[in-house]
């Protein structure tokens, strides 16, 4: 009778920890967590499920008592290797499969940063490359959503993307970026990231040599290695890359393509000088080396002075231009685009059709309306002043705290501040200590830099969080065992 009563018990009658234990066991049986894999930490799982950590501890105790999981001191909670003897079933080895695919995962530290920034907590985010909610033109976008007429056609879009949006982008490119193009030379993508993937997958093959800046956000992207490319570095100084070094790289390795982020470069914030731009374009034309210009930041110039993009200076058609609305309007719109020769655009569009059958009409419609409205110019002007002020505040508080122990070259646009701390410390330990204190940033080595560098993104955190962010960073640096070193001379 007792057994019958138990079988009829409703799920809500069960203690919460037992419900969680059953859910985890179902996920294990389904192969999501194969034998030998590690489960989320008690703290992370408690945050995900919005329960007390003690509830997760009780659920893990239940599973451990059943022999489903094992706890290893200092390592975490692992699914038992001997679980097959309990379940008498066999599921695919998902862990092995996830490690054997050709598409490489993000670096573990990148995944850790992303996990932390997606938790619902009081974390101050100086890592995410996006705008804070108060910098997004929410009111303008909401008005467009409530007053505009949605398109009546809700089928698949044109392979190149929404026609009105591409026409509006043609005007936008001429007005704001001094680039002459046509709607048929523009491909709408799901942000700049998809544009880069399309270029790599469609225009290059395994074994090809490409040149990237160093340091560079490209160093943190696995897509180059997933495609089997060989990457070679072009060091970045205060004026950007030195194009003369590309000549030697090309002579030695036959460079097939060069990827540059010339306008308020990520992560250093540097601006490729116009003299070097001219030389880079000349070398590109002389050697037939395509240039991929990734330009998310040119409209964020703090001074408001127009930026001459590489594409606007290109007289020989060697530049493929990539941009997006992620860093200047809203990352959630997922609107990016590529400008290039029509034969290339058609090839990339064909591949995009294979991936996703084209972009969603709704963000394209909203992006077109906003770009064509007077609100866009007002928004850009406000964005520039707000970003400039946040950058100034971050620089002020860092210099006020560290003085000569920190090297900073403030950018003239963009959303990133590149810093070098004089002294010795472990970047990984520093990040861990910062997360404990509710702060996240990106260590410099993820961009391929030498030790001692960090990147702070001032576009994501709220203005009032900046002083506290520096306090937390200072505490984390001290806790990480930072050995200070005075500047020589």
CSV table of C-alpha atoms in Angstrom, one decimal:
chain,number,residue,atom,x,y,z
A,1,UNK,CA,0.0,0.0,0.0
A,2,UNK,CA,2.8,2.3,0.8
A,3,UNK,CA,4.3,1.6,-2.6
A,4,UNK,CA,1.0,2.5,-4.3
A,5,UNK,CA,0.7,5.7,-2.4
A,6,UNK,CA,4.2,6.7,-3.5
A,7,UNK,CA,3.5,5.9,-7.1
A,8,UNK,CA,0.5,8.2,-7.1
A,9,UNK,CA,2.3,11.1,-5.5
A,10,UNK,CA,2.3,14.2,-7.6
A,11,UNK,CA,5.6,15.7,-8.6
A,12,UNK,CA,4.8,18.8,-6.6
A,13,UNK,CA,4.5,16.6,-3.4
A,14,UNK,CA,8.1,15.5,-3.8
A,15,UNK,CA,10.9,17.5,-2.2
A,16,UNK,CA,12.6,19.9,-4.6
A,17,UNK,CA,15.9,18.1,-4.3
A,18,UNK,CA,14.4,14.8,-5.3
A,19,UNK,CA,12.8,16.4,-8.4
A,20,UNK,CA,16.2,17.8,-9.4
A,21,UNK,CA,17.9,14.5,-8.8
A,22,UNK,CA,15.4,12.7,-11.1
A,23,UNK,CA,15.8,15.4,-13.7
A,24,UNK,CA,19.6,15.0,-13.7
A,25,UNK,CA,19.3,11.2,-13.8
A,26,UNK,CA,17.1,11.5,-16.9
A,27,UNK,CA,19.6,13.8,-18.5
A,28,UNK,CA,22.4,11.3,-17.7
A,29,UNK,CA,20.3,8.4,-19.1
A,30,UNK,CA,19.6,10.4,-22.2
A,31,UNK,CA,23.3,10.8,-22.9
A,32,UNK,CA,23.6,14.5,-22.2
A,33,UNK,CA,26.0,13.7,-19.4
A,34,UNK,CA,27.9,10.5,-20.4
A,35,UNK,CA,29.9,8.3,-18.0
A,36,UNK,CA,33.0,10.2,-16.9
A,37,UNK,CA,31.7,13.6,-17.7
A,38,UNK,CA,31.5,16.4,-15.1
A,39,UNK,CA,28.2,17.9,-13.9
A,40,UNK,CA,27.8,21.6,-13.3
A,41,UNK,CA,29.1,22.9,-10.0
A,42,UNK,CA,26.7,23.2,-7.1
A,43,UNK,CA,26.9,27.0,-7.3
A,44,UNK,CA,26.3,27.1,-11.1
A,45,UNK,CA,23.4,24.6,-11.1
A,46,UNK,CA,21.8,26.4,-8.1
A,47,UNK,CA,21.9,29.7,-10.1
A,48,UNK,CA,20.5,28.1,-13.2
A,49,UNK,CA,17.6,26.5,-11.3
A,50,UNK,CA,17.0,29.4,-8.9
A,51,UNK,CA,17.3,27.3,-5.8
A,52,UNK,CA,19.5,27.4,-2.7
A,53,UNK,CA,22.9,25.7,-3.1
A,54,UNK,CA,21.9,23.3,-0.2
A,55,UNK,CA,19.1,21.9,-2.5
A,56,UNK,CA,21.6,21.0,-5.1
A,57,UNK,CA,23.9,19.5,-2.5
A,58,UNK,CA,21.0,17.3,-1.3
A,59,UNK,CA,20.2,16.3,-4.9
A,60,UNK,CA,23.8,15.3,-5.5
A,61,UNK,CA,23.8,13.4,-2.3
A,62,UNK,CA,20.8,11.4,-3.5
A,63,UNK,CA,22.5,10.6,-6.8
A,64,UNK,CA,25.8,9.7,-5.1
A,65,UNK,CA,24.0,7.3,-2.7
A,66,UNK,CA,22.4,5.6,-5.8
A,67,UNK,CA,25.9,5.2,-7.4
A,68,UNK,CA,25.0,7.4,-10.3
A,69,UNK,CA,27.6,10.1,-9.6
A,70,UNK,CA,31.0,10.3,-7.9
A,71,UNK,CA,32.5,13.3,-6.1
A,72,UNK,CA,36.2,13.9,-6.4
A,73,UNK,CA,37.8,16.3,-4.0
A,74,UNK,CA,39.1,19.3,-5.9
A,75,UNK,CA,37.8,18.1,-9.2
A,76,UNK,CA,34.0,18.3,-9.0
A,77,UNK,CA,31.1,16.0,-9.5
A,78,UNK,CA,31.4,13.3,-12.2
A,79,UNK,CA,29.0,10.8,-13.7
A,80,UNK,CA,30.0,7.3,-12.6
A,81,UNK,CA,32.1,5.3,-15.1
A,82,UNK,CA,30.2,2.2,-13.9
A,83,UNK,CA,26.8,3.6,-14.6
A,84,UNK,CA,26.2,1.0,-17.3
A,85,UNK,CA,26.0,-1.7,-14.7
A,86,UNK,CA,23.2,0.1,-13.0
A,87,UNK,CA,21.1,1.2,-16.0
A,88,UNK,CA,21.7,-1.9,-18.1
A,89,UNK,CA,21.4,0.3,-21.2
A,90,UNK,CA,23.8,1.8,-23.6
A,91,UNK,CA,23.7,5.3,-25.1
A,92,UNK,CA,26.1,7.0,-27.5
A,93,UNK,CA,29.4,8.4,-26.1
A,94,UNK,CA,28.4,12.0,-26.6
A,95,UNK,CA,31.5,13.3,-24.9
A,96,UNK,CA,33.7,11.5,-27.4
A,97,UNK,CA,31.6,12.7,-30.3
A,98,UNK,CA,31.7,16.3,-29.1
A,99,UNK,CA,35.5,16.2,-29.0
A,100,UNK,CA,35.9,14.5,-32.4
A,101,UNK,CA,34.1,17.0,-34.7
A,102,UNK,CA,36.0,19.1,-37.1
A,103,UNK,CA,34.4,22.4,-35.8
A,104,UNK,CA,36.5,23.3,-32.8
A,105,UNK,CA,34.9,24.6,-29.6
A,106,UNK,CA,35.7,28.0,-28.0
A,107,UNK,CA,38.7,28.1,-25.7
A,108,UNK,CA,37.8,27.0,-22.1
A,109,UNK,CA,38.4,30.5,-20.7
A,110,UNK,CA,36.2,32.0,-23.3
A,111,UNK,CA,33.4,29.6,-22.4
A,112,UNK,CA,33.9,30.4,-18.7
A,113,UNK,CA,33.6,34.1,-19.4
A,114,UNK,CA,30.4,33.5,-21.4
A,115,UNK,CA,28.9,31.4,-18.7
A,116,UNK,CA,29.6,34.1,-16.1
A,117,UNK,CA,28.1,36.9,-18.2
A,118,UNK,CA,24.9,34.9,-18.8
A,119,UNK,CA,24.2,34.3,-15.1
A,120,UNK,CA,21.6,36.4,-13.4
A,121,UNK,CA,23.7,38.0,-10.8
A,122,UNK,CA,25.3,41.4,-9.8
A,123,UNK,CA,28.3,40.8,-12.1
A,124,UNK,CA,30.0,43.9,-13.5
A,125,UNK,CA,30.6,43.0,-17.2
A,126,UNK,CA,33.7,44.5,-18.7
A,127,UNK,CA,34.1,41.5,-21.1
A,128,UNK,CA,31.1,41.4,-23.4
A,129,UNK,CA,31.5,43.2,-26.8
A,130,UNK,CA,28.1,44.8,-26.8
A,131,UNK,CA,26.3,47.9,-25.6
A,132,UNK,CA,24.6,48.2,-22.2
A,133,UNK,CA,20.8,48.4,-22.3
A,134,UNK,CA,20.8,52.2,-21.7
A,135,UNK,CA,22.9,52.8,-24.8
A,136,UNK,CA,20.5,50.8,-27.0
A,137,UNK,CA,17.8,53.0,-28.8
A,138,UNK,CA,15.0,51.0,-27.2
A,139,UNK,CA,12.4,53.8,-27.4
A,140,UNK,CA,13.0,54.4,-31.1
A,141,UNK,CA,12.8,50.7,-31.9
A,142,UNK,CA,9.7,50.2,-29.8
A,143,UNK,CA,7.9,53.1,-31.6
A,144,UNK,CA,8.8,51.6,-35.0
A,145,UNK,CA,7.4,48.3,-33.8
A,146,UNK,CA,4.1,49.8,-32.7
A,147,UNK,CA,3.5,52.3,-35.5
A,148,UNK,CA,5.0,50.6,-38.5
A,149,UNK,CA,3.3,48.2,-40.9
A,150,UNK,CA,4.9,44.8,-41.0
A,151,UNK,CA,5.5,43.3,-44.5
A,152,UNK,CA,2.7,41.1,-45.8
A,153,UNK,CA,5.1,38.6,-47.3
A,154,UNK,CA,6.4,36.2,-44.7
A,155,UNK,CA,8.0,33.6,-46.9
A,156,UNK,CA,11.7,33.1,-47.5
A,157,UNK,CA,13.6,36.3,-48.2
A,158,UNK,CA,15.8,37.1,-51.2
A,159,UNK,CA,19.1,35.1,-51.0
A,160,UNK,CA,21.0,38.4,-50.6
A,161,UNK,CA,18.6,39.6,-47.9
A,162,UNK,CA,15.7,42.0,-47.7
A,163,UNK,CA,15.6,44.3,-50.8
A,164,UNK,CA,14.6,47.5,-49.0
A,165,UNK,CA,17.2,47.0,-46.3
A,166,UNK,CA,19.9,46.5,-48.9
A,167,UNK,CA,18.9,49.7,-50.7
A,168,UNK,CA,18.9,51.6,-47.4
A,169,UNK,CA,22.3,50.1,-46.6
A,170,UNK,CA,23.5,51.4,-50.0
A,171,UNK,CA,22.5,54.9,-49.0
A,172,UNK,CA,23.9,54.4,-45.5
A,173,UNK,CA,27.2,53.2,-46.8
A,174,UNK,CA,27.6,56.3,-49.1
A,175,UNK,CA,26.4,58.8,-46.4
A,176,UNK,CA,28.2,57.4,-43.4
A,177,UNK,CA,31.2,55.4,-44.7
A,178,UNK,CA,31.9,57.0,-48.1
A,179,UNK,CA,31.6,53.6,-49.8
A,180,UNK,CA,29.9,53.4,-53.2
A,181,UNK,CA,28.1,50.1,-53.7
A,182,UNK,CA,24.9,48.6,-55.1
A,183,UNK,CA,22.2,46.5,-53.4
A,184,UNK,CA,23.3,43.5,-55.5
A,185,UNK,CA,26.8,43.8,-54.0
A,186,UNK,CA,25.5,43.6,-50.4
A,187,UNK,CA,24.7,40.3,-48.5
A,188,UNK,CA,22.8,40.5,-45.2
A,189,UNK,CA,24.3,38.2,-42.6
A,190,UNK,CA,23.5,37.2,-39.0
A,191,UNK,CA,26.0,39.6,-37.6
A,192,UNK,CA,29.6,40.1,-38.5
A,193,UNK,CA,30.5,36.7,-37.1
A,194,UNK,CA,28.5,34.8,-39.7
A,195,UNK,CA,30.1,37.0,-42.4
A,196,UNK,CA,33.6,35.9,-41.3
A,197,UNK,CA,32.5,32.2,-41.2
A,198,UNK,CA,31.1,32.5,-44.8
A,199,UNK,CA,34.4,34.1,-46.0
A,200,UNK,CA,36.5,31.4,-44.4
A,201,UNK,CA,34.4,28.5,-45.5
A,202,UNK,CA,33.8,29.6,-49.1
A,203,UNK,CA,36.9,31.5,-50.2
A,204,UNK,CA,39.7,29.5,-48.4
A,205,UNK,CA,40.6,25.9,-48.1
A,206,UNK,CA,42.6,23.8,-45.6
A,207,UNK,CA,46.3,24.6,-45.6
A,208,UNK,CA,45.9,28.2,-46.9
A,209,UNK,CA,47.9,30.8,-45.1
A,210,UNK,CA,46.2,33.9,-43.8
A,211,UNK,CA,47.6,37.0,-42.0
A,212,UNK,CA,45.9,38.4,-38.9
A,213,UNK,CA,46.7,41.2,-36.5
A,214,UNK,CA,48.5,40.4,-33.2
A,215,UNK,CA,47.0,40.9,-30.7
A,216,UNK,CA,43.6,40.3,-32.3
A,217,UNK,CA,40.2,39.0,-31.4
A,218,UNK,CA,40.8,36.5,-34.3
A,219,UNK,CA,43.2,34.7,-32.0
A,220,UNK,CA,40.2,33.9,-29.7
A,221,UNK,CA,38.1,32.5,-32.6
A,222,UNK,CA,38.4,28.8,-33.4
A,223,UNK,CA,37.0,29.2,-37.0
A,224,UNK,CA,40.4,29.6,-38.6
A,225,UNK,CA,41.8,26.4,-37.1
A,226,UNK,CA,38.5,24.6,-37.6
A,227,UNK,CA,38.9,25.4,-41.3
A,228,UNK,CA,42.5,24.1,-41.3
A,229,UNK,CA,44.0,27.4,-42.0
A,230,UNK,CA,47.6,28.5,-41.1
A,231,UNK,CA,47.6,31.9,-39.4
A,232,UNK,CA,50.5,34.3,-39.3
A,233,UNK,CA,50.7,37.4,-37.2
A,234,UNK,CA,51.1,41.0,-38.1
A,235,UNK,CA,52.1,42.9,-34.9
A,236,UNK,CA,50.0,45.9,-33.9
A,237,UNK,CA,51.7,49.0,-32.6
A,238,UNK,CA,50.3,52.5,-31.9
A,239,UNK,CA,49.6,53.0,-35.6
A,240,UNK,CA,48.2,49.6,-36.3
A,241,UNK,CA,50.0,46.9,-38.4
A,242,UNK,CA,53.1,47.6,-40.4
A,243,UNK,CA,52.2,46.6,-44.0
A,244,UNK,CA,55.8,46.0,-44.9
A,245,UNK,CA,55.8,42.9,-42.7
A,246,UNK,CA,53.0,41.5,-45.0
A,247,UNK,CA,55.5,41.5,-47.9
A,248,UNK,CA,57.8,39.2,-46.1
A,249,UNK,CA,55.0,36.9,-44.8
A,250,UNK,CA,53.7,36.7,-48.4
A,251,UNK,CA,57.1,35.9,-49.8
A,252,UNK,CA,57.6,33.1,-47.3
A,253,UNK,CA,54.1,31.6,-46.9
A,254,UNK,CA,52.1,32.8,-49.9
A,255,UNK,CA,49.4,34.6,-47.9
A,256,UNK,CA,46.0,34.0,-49.4
A,257,UNK,CA,44.1,36.6,-47.4
A,258,UNK,CA,44.6,39.3,-44.7
A,259,UNK,CA,42.1,40.0,-42.0
A,260,UNK,CA,42.2,43.5,-40.4
A,261,UNK,CA,40.1,45.5,-37.9
A,262,UNK,CA,41.6,48.9,-38.7
A,263,UNK,CA,39.2,51.3,-37.0
A,264,UNK,CA,39.5,51.3,-33.2
A,265,UNK,CA,40.9,47.8,-33.3
A,266,UNK,CA,39.8,45.0,-31.0
A,267,UNK,CA,41.4,44.6,-28.5
A,268,UNK,CA,43.9,47.5,-28.5
A,269,UNK,CA,41.7,50.4,-29.7
A,270,UNK,CA,44.4,51.5,-32.1
A,271,UNK,CA,43.6,53.2,-35.4
A,272,UNK,CA,45.5,52.1,-38.5
A,273,UNK,CA,47.1,55.3,-39.8
A,274,UNK,CA,46.1,56.6,-43.3
A,275,UNK,CA,49.6,56.3,-44.5
A,276,UNK,CA,49.7,52.6,-43.6
A,277,UNK,CA,46.3,52.1,-45.1
A,278,UNK,CA,47.5,53.4,-48.5
A,279,UNK,CA,50.5,51.1,-48.3
A,280,UNK,CA,48.4,48.1,-47.3
A,281,UNK,CA,46.1,48.7,-50.3
A,282,UNK,CA,49.1,49.1,-52.6
A,283,UNK,CA,50.6,45.8,-51.4
A,284,UNK,CA,47.3,44.1,-51.7
A,285,UNK,CA,46.9,45.3,-55.3
A,286,UNK,CA,50.5,44.4,-56.3
A,287,UNK,CA,50.3,40.9,-55.0
A,288,UNK,CA,46.6,40.1,-55.4
A,289,UNK,CA,46.0,39.5,-51.7
A,290,UNK,CA,42.4,40.1,-50.7
A,291,UNK,CA,41.8,42.2,-47.6
A,292,UNK,CA,38.9,41.4,-45.2
A,293,UNK,CA,38.1,44.7,-43.5
A,294,UNK,CA,36.0,44.1,-40.3
A,295,UNK,CA,34.6,47.4,-39.4
A,296,UNK,CA,32.2,47.4,-36.4
A,297,UNK,CA,33.4,50.6,-34.8
A,298,UNK,CA,34.1,53.4,-37.3
A,299,UNK,CA,30.9,55.2,-36.5
A,300,UNK,CA,31.8,55.5,-32.8
A,301,UNK,CA,34.6,58.1,-33.4
A,302,UNK,CA,34.5,60.1,-30.2
A,303,UNK,CA,35.4,63.3,-32.1
A,304,UNK,CA,32.6,62.8,-34.6
A,305,UNK,CA,35.2,63.1,-37.5
A,306,UNK,CA,34.3,60.8,-40.4
A,307,UNK,CA,36.6,57.7,-40.7
A,308,UNK,CA,38.0,56.8,-44.1
A,309,UNK,CA,37.5,53.0,-44.2
A,310,UNK,CA,39.8,50.9,-46.2
A,311,UNK,CA,37.0,50.1,-48.6
A,312,UNK,CA,36.3,53.8,-49.2
A,313,UNK,CA,40.0,54.1,-50.3
A,314,UNK,CA,40.1,50.9,-52.3
A,315,UNK,CA,40.6,51.7,-56.0
A,316,UNK,CA,41.4,48.2,-57.2
A,317,UNK,CA,38.6,46.1,-55.7
A,318,UNK,CA,40.8,44.1,-53.3
A,319,UNK,CA,38.7,44.8,-50.1
A,320,UNK,CA,35.8,42.7,-48.8
A,321,UNK,CA,34.0,44.9,-46.3
A,322,UNK,CA,32.2,43.5,-43.2
A,323,UNK,CA,30.1,45.5,-40.7
A,324,UNK,CA,27.1,45.2,-38.5
A,325,UNK,CA,24.7,46.9,-36.2
A,326,UNK,CA,25.9,44.9,-33.1
A,327,UNK,CA,28.2,47.6,-31.7
A,328,UNK,CA,26.2,50.7,-32.7
A,329,UNK,CA,22.5,49.7,-32.3
A,330,UNK,CA,21.7,46.4,-30.7
A,331,UNK,CA,23.4,43.0,-30.7
A,332,UNK,CA,20.1,41.2,-30.6
A,333,UNK,CA,19.1,42.4,-34.0
A,334,UNK,CA,21.7,40.1,-35.5
A,335,UNK,CA,22.1,42.3,-38.6
A,336,UNK,CA,25.5,42.3,-40.4
A,337,UNK,CA,26.5,42.6,-44.0
A,338,UNK,CA,29.3,42.0,-46.5
A,339,UNK,CA,30.1,44.3,-49.4
A,340,UNK,CA,32.1,43.0,-52.3
A,341,UNK,CA,32.2,41.9,-56.0
A,342,UNK,CA,28.9,40.4,-57.1
A,343,UNK,CA,30.5,37.1,-58.0
A,344,UNK,CA,31.8,36.8,-54.4
A,345,UNK,CA,28.5,38.0,-52.9
A,346,UNK,CA,26.5,35.4,-54.9
A,347,UNK,CA,28.9,32.6,-53.8
A,348,UNK,CA,28.6,33.6,-50.1
A,349,UNK,CA,24.8,34.0,-50.5
A,350,UNK,CA,24.5,30.4,-51.9
A,351,UNK,CA,26.4,29.1,-48.9
A,352,UNK,CA,24.2,31.1,-46.5
A,353,UNK,CA,21.1,29.6,-48.1
A,354,UNK,CA,22.5,26.1,-47.3
A,355,UNK,CA,23.0,27.2,-43.6
A,356,UNK,CA,19.8,28.9,-42.8
A,357,UNK,CA,17.6,29.6,-45.9
A,358,UNK,CA,18.1,33.4,-45.3
A,359,UNK,CA,17.6,35.9,-42.6
A,360,UNK,CA,14.4,36.6,-40.6
A,361,UNK,CA,12.3,39.3,-42.2
A,362,UNK,CA,11.4,41.0,-38.8
A,363,UNK,CA,14.9,42.2,-37.7
A,364,UNK,CA,15.6,43.2,-41.3
A,365,UNK,CA,12.4,45.2,-41.5
A,366,UNK,CA,13.2,46.9,-38.1
A,367,UNK,CA,16.8,47.6,-39.1
A,368,UNK,CA,15.8,49.2,-42.4
A,369,UNK,CA,13.2,51.4,-40.7
A,370,UNK,CA,15.7,52.6,-38.1
A,371,UNK,CA,18.6,53.3,-40.5
A,372,UNK,CA,16.2,55.3,-42.7
A,373,UNK,CA,14.8,57.3,-39.8
A,374,UNK,CA,16.1,60.6,-38.3
A,375,UNK,CA,16.5,58.8,-35.0
A,376,UNK,CA,19.6,57.0,-36.3
A,377,UNK,CA,21.7,60.1,-36.5
A,378,UNK,CA,20.6,61.3,-33.1
A,379,UNK,CA,21.4,57.9,-31.6
A,380,UNK,CA,24.9,57.8,-33.1
A,381,UNK,CA,25.7,61.3,-31.8
A,382,UNK,CA,24.5,60.3,-28.3
A,383,UNK,CA,26.3,57.0,-28.5
A,384,UNK,CA,29.6,58.7,-29.3
A,385,UNK,CA,29.4,61.1,-26.4
A,386,UNK,CA,28.3,58.4,-23.9
A,387,UNK,CA,31.1,56.0,-25.0
A,388,UNK,CA,33.7,58.8,-24.8
A,389,UNK,CA,32.6,59.7,-21.3
A,390,UNK,CA,32.7,56.1,-20.1
A,391,UNK,CA,36.1,55.6,-21.6
A,392,UNK,CA,37.4,58.7,-19.8
A,393,UNK,CA,35.9,57.6,-16.5
A,394,UNK,CA,37.5,54.1,-16.8
A,395,UNK,CA,40.9,55.6,-17.7
A,396,UNK,CA,40.6,58.1,-14.8
A,397,UNK,CA,39.9,55.5,-12.2
A,398,UNK,CA,42.5,53.1,-13.4
A,399,UNK,CA,45.2,55.8,-13.5
A,400,UNK,CA,44.1,57.2,-10.1
A,401,UNK,CA,44.4,53.7,-8.6
A,402,UNK,CA,47.5,52.3,-10.3
A,403,UNK,CA,49.4,55.4,-11.5
A,404,UNK,CA,52.7,54.5,-13.1
A,405,UNK,CA,52.0,50.8,-12.6
A,406,UNK,CA,49.6,50.7,-15.6
A,407,UNK,CA,50.2,51.5,-19.2
A,408,UNK,CA,47.1,52.8,-21.1
A,409,UNK,CA,46.8,54.3,-24.6
A,410,UNK,CA,43.2,55.6,-24.6
A,411,UNK,CA,41.3,54.9,-27.8
A,412,UNK,CA,39.6,57.6,-29.9
A,413,UNK,CA,36.6,55.4,-30.6
A,414,UNK,CA,35.2,51.9,-30.2
A,415,UNK,CA,34.3,50.2,-26.9
A,416,UNK,CA,37.6,48.6,-25.7
A,417,UNK,CA,40.4,49.7,-23.4
A,418,UNK,CA,43.7,47.9,-23.6
A,419,UNK,CA,45.9,48.0,-20.5
A,420,UNK,CA,49.2,46.6,-19.4
A,421,UNK,CA,49.9,46.1,-15.7
A,422,UNK,CA,53.6,46.3,-14.7
A,423,UNK,CA,54.4,43.3,-12.6
A,424,UNK,CA,53.9,39.6,-12.5
A,425,UNK,CA,50.6,37.8,-12.0
A,426,UNK,CA,48.6,34.8,-13.3
A,427,UNK,CA,46.0,36.0,-15.8
A,428,UNK,CA,43.9,32.9,-15.2
A,429,UNK,CA,44.0,33.3,-11.4
A,430,UNK,CA,43.3,37.0,-11.7
A,431,UNK,CA,40.1,36.3,-13.7
A,432,UNK,CA,39.0,33.7,-11.1
A,433,UNK,CA,39.6,36.1,-8.3
A,434,UNK,CA,37.7,38.8,-10.2
A,435,UNK,CA,34.7,36.6,-10.8
A,436,UNK,CA,34.6,35.8,-7.1
A,437,UNK,CA,34.2,39.5,-6.5
A,438,UNK,CA,31.6,40.0,-9.2
A,439,UNK,CA,33.7,41.3,-12.1
A,440,UNK,CA,34.6,39.8,-15.5
A,441,UNK,CA,37.0,41.0,-18.1
A,442,UNK,CA,39.1,39.4,-20.8
A,443,UNK,CA,42.8,38.4,-20.2
A,444,UNK,CA,45.1,39.6,-22.8
A,445,UNK,CA,46.6,36.2,-23.7
A,446,UNK,CA,43.3,35.1,-25.3
A,447,UNK,CA,44.1,37.7,-28.0
A,448,UNK,CA,47.6,36.4,-28.5
A,449,UNK,CA,49.4,39.1,-26.5
A,450,UNK,CA,52.4,38.7,-24.2
A,451,UNK,CA,51.7,38.4,-20.4
A,452,UNK,CA,50.4,41.3,-18.4
A,453,UNK,CA,47.7,42.7,-20.6
A,454,UNK,CA,43.9,42.9,-20.0
A,455,UNK,CA,41.0,44.2,-22.1
A,456,UNK,CA,38.2,46.1,-20.5
A,457,UNK,CA,35.0,46.8,-22.5
A,458,UNK,CA,33.4,50.0,-21.4
A,459,UNK,CA,30.4,49.7,-23.7
A,460,UNK,CA,28.6,47.0,-21.7
A,461,UNK,CA,28.9,48.1,-18.0
A,462,UNK,CA,26.7,50.9,-16.8
A,463,UNK,CA,28.4,54.2,-16.1
A,464,UNK,CA,27.8,54.1,-12.4
A,465,UNK,CA,29.5,50.6,-12.2
A,466,UNK,CA,32.9,51.8,-13.5
A,467,UNK,CA,34.4,53.0,-10.2
A,468,UNK,CA,33.3,49.9,-8.4
A,469,UNK,CA,34.6,47.7,-11.2
A,470,UNK,CA,38.1,49.2,-10.7
A,471,UNK,CA,37.9,48.6,-6.9
A,472,UNK,CA,36.9,44.9,-7.5
A,473,UNK,CA,39.7,44.6,-10.1
A,474,UNK,CA,42.2,46.0,-7.7
A,475,UNK,CA,41.1,43.6,-4.9
A,476,UNK,CA,41.3,40.7,-7.4
A,477,UNK,CA,44.8,41.7,-8.5
A,478,UNK,CA,46.0,41.8,-4.9
A,479,UNK,CA,44.5,38.4,-4.2
A,480,UNK,CA,46.1,36.9,-7.3
A,481,UNK,CA,49.6,37.5,-6.0
A,482,UNK,CA,50.4,40.5,-8.1
A,483,UNK,CA,54.1,41.4,-7.7
A,484,UNK,CA,54.4,45.1,-8.5
A,485,UNK,CA,57.2,46.3,-10.8
A,486,UNK,CA,58.1,50.0,-11.2
A,487,UNK,CA,58.7,51.4,-14.7
A,488,UNK,CA,62.3,51.6,-15.5
A,489,UNK,CA,63.8,55.1,-15.9
